[in-house]
mmCIF file of C-alpha atoms in Angstrom:
data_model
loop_
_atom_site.group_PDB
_atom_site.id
_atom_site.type_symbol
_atom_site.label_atom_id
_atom_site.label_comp_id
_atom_site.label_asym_id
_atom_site.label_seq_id
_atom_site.Cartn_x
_atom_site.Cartn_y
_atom_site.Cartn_z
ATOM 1 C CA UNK A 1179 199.502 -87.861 62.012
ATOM 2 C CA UNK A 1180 203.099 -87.736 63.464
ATOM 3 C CA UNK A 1181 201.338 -88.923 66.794
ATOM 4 C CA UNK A 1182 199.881 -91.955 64.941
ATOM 5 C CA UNK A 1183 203.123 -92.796 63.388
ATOM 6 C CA UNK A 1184 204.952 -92.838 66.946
ATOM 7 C CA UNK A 1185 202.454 -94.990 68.068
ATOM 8 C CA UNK A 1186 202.778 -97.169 65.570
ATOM 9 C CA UNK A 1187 206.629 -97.771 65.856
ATOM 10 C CA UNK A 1188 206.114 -98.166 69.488
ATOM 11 C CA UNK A 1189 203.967 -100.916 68.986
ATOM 12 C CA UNK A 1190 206.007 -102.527 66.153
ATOM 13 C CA UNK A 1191 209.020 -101.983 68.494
ATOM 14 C CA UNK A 1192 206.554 -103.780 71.063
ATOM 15 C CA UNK A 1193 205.577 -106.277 68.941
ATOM 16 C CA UNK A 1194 208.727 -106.586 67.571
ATOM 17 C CA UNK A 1195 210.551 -107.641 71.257
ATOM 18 C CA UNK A 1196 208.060 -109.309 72.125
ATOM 19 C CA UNK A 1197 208.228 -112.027 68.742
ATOM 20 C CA UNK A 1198 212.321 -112.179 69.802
ATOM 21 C CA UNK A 1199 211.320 -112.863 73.604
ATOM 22 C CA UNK A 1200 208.771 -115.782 72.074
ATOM 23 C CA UNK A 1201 211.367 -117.038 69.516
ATOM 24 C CA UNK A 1202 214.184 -117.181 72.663
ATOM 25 C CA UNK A 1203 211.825 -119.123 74.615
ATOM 26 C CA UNK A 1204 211.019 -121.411 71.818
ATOM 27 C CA UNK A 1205 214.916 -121.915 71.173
ATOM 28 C CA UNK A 1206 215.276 -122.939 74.675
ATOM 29 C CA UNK A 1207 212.088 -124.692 75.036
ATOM 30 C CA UNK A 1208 212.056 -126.413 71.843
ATOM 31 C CA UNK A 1209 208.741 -125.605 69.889
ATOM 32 C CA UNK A 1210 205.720 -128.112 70.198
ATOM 33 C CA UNK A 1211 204.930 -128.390 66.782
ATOM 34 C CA UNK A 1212 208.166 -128.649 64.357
ATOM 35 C CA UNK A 1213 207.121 -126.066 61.448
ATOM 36 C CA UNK A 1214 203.809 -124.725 63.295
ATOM 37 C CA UNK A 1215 204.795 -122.805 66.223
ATOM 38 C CA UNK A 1216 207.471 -120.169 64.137
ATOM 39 C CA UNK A 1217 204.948 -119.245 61.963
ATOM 40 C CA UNK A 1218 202.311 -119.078 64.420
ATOM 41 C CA UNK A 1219 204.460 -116.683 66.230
ATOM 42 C CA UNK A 1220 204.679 -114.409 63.717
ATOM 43 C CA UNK A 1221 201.240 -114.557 62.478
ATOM 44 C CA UNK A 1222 200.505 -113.246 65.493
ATOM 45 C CA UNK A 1223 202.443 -110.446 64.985
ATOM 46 C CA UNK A 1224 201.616 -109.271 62.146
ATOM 47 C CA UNK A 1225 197.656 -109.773 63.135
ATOM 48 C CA UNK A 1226 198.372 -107.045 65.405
ATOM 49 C CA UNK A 1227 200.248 -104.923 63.706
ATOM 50 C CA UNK A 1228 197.632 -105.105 60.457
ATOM 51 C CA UNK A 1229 194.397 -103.526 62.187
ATOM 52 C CA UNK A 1230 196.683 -100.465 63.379
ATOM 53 C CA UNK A 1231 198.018 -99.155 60.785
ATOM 54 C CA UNK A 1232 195.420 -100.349 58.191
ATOM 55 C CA UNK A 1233 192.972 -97.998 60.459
ATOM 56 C CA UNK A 1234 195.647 -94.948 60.398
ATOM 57 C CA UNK A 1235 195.746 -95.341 56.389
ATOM 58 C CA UNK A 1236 191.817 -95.039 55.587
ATOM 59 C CA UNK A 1237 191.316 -92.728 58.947
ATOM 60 C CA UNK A 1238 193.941 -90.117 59.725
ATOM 61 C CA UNK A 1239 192.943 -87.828 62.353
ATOM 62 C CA UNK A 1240 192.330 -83.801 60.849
ATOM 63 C CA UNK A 1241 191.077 -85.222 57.670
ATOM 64 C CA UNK A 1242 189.875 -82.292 55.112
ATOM 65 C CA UNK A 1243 187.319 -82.373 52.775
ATOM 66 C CA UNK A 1244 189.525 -83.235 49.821
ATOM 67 C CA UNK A 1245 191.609 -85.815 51.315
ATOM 68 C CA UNK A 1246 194.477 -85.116 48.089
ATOM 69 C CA UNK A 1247 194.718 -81.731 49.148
ATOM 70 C CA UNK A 1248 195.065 -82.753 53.227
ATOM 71 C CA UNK A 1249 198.289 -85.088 51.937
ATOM 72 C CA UNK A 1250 201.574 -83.928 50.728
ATOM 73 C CA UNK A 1251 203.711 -86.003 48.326
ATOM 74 C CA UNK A 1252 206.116 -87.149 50.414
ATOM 75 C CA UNK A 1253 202.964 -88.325 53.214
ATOM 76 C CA UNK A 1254 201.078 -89.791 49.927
ATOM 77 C CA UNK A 1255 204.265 -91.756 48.820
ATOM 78 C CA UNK A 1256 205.078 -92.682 52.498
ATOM 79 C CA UNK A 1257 201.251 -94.138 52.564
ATOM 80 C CA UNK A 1258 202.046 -96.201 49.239
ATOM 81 C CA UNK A 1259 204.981 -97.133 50.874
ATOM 82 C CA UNK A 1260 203.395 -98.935 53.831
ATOM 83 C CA UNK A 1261 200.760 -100.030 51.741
ATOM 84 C CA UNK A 1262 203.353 -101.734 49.338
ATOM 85 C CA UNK A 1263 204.810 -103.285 52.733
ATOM 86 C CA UNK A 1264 201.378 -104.298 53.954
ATOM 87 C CA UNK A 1265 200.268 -105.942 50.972
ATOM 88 C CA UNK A 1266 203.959 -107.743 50.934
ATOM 89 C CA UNK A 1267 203.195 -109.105 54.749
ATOM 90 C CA UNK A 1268 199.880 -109.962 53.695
ATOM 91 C CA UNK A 1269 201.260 -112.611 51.219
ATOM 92 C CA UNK A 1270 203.733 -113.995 52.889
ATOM 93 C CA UNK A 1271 201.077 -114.654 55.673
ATOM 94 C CA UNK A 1272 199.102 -116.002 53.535
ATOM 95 C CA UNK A 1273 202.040 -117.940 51.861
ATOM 96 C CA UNK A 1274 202.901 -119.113 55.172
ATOM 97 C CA UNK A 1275 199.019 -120.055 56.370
ATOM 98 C CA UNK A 1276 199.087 -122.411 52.774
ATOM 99 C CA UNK A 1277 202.318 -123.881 53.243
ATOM 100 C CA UNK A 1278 201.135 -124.590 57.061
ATOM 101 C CA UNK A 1279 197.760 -126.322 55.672
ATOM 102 C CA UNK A 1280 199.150 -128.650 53.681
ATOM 103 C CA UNK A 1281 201.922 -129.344 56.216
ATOM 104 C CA UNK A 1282 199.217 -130.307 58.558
ATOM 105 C CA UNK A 1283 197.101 -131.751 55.762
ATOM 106 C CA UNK A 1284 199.882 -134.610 55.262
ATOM 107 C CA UNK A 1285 200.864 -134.936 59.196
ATOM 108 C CA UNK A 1286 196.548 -135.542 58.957
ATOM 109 C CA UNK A 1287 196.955 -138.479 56.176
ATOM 110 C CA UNK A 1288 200.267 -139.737 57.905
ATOM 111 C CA UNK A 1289 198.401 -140.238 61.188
ATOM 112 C CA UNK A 1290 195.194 -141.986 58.844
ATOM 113 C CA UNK A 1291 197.519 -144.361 57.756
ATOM 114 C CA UNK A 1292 199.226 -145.008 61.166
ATOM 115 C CA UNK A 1293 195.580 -145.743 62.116
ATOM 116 C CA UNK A 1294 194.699 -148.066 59.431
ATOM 117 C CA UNK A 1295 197.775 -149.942 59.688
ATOM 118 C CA UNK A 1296 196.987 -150.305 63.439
ATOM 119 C CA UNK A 1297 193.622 -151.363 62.646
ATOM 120 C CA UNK A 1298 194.792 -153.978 60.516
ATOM 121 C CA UNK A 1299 197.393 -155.541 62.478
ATOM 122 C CA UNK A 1300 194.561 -155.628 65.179
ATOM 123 C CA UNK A 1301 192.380 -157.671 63.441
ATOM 124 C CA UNK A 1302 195.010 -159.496 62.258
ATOM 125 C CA UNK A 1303 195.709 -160.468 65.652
ATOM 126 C CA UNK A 1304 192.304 -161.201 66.801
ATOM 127 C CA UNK A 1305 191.813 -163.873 63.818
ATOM 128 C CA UNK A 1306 194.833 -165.400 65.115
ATOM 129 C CA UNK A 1307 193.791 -165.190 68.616
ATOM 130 C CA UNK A 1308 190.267 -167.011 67.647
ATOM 131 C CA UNK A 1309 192.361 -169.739 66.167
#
């Protein structure tokens, strides 16, 4: 179990330099997308980071037949713990995924009516044209 819990700091360390490394290069670079890149960034994080430890949770290693008995209290409240913390990552991700939906829903309607208005002036011009 300790083993499993080193590993998983290591990797959130990991993880953890490598979303700083990303979000330097991004300040520097300047992101692509105004409000989509940040949050991709860190969706991608925690993606990786949710598999891992979800897995240690419902599969220690040296599991006993009563799996109460195989915990202590301090372990069991640790495991609420992350689970508390998991659960609060999971909704802000998926806070974060709505909020980036309708972002890109209105950029979508925006560019429609950039279109349209194109479109118009375009045939617009073509009746002139033919005149």
């Amino acid at each position: 179990m300790m083993e499993e819990e080193e590993k998983q700091k290591q990797s959130q360390e990991i993880d953890s330099s490598s979303l700083q490394e990303n979000s330097q290069e991004m300040s520097q670079n300047g992101p692509s997308l105004p409000a989509a890149a940040p949050t991709s960034v860190s969706t991608q994080s925690f993606t990786s980071l949710l598999p891992k430890a979800l897995s240690a949770v419902l599969y220690p290693t040296g599991r006993s037949s009563d799996p109460q008995q195989s915990r202590s209290p301090a372990s069991l409240e640790q495991v609420q713990s992350e689970l508390r913390e998991l659960r609060d990552q999971f909704h802000q991700m998926k806070r974060q995924h709505n909020n980036e939906i309708k972002l890109l829903m209105s950029e979508l309607d925006e560019e429609k009516r950039i279109r349209l208005t194109i479109q118009m002036e375009m045939q617009r011009m073509k009746k002139h044209m033919s005149k």
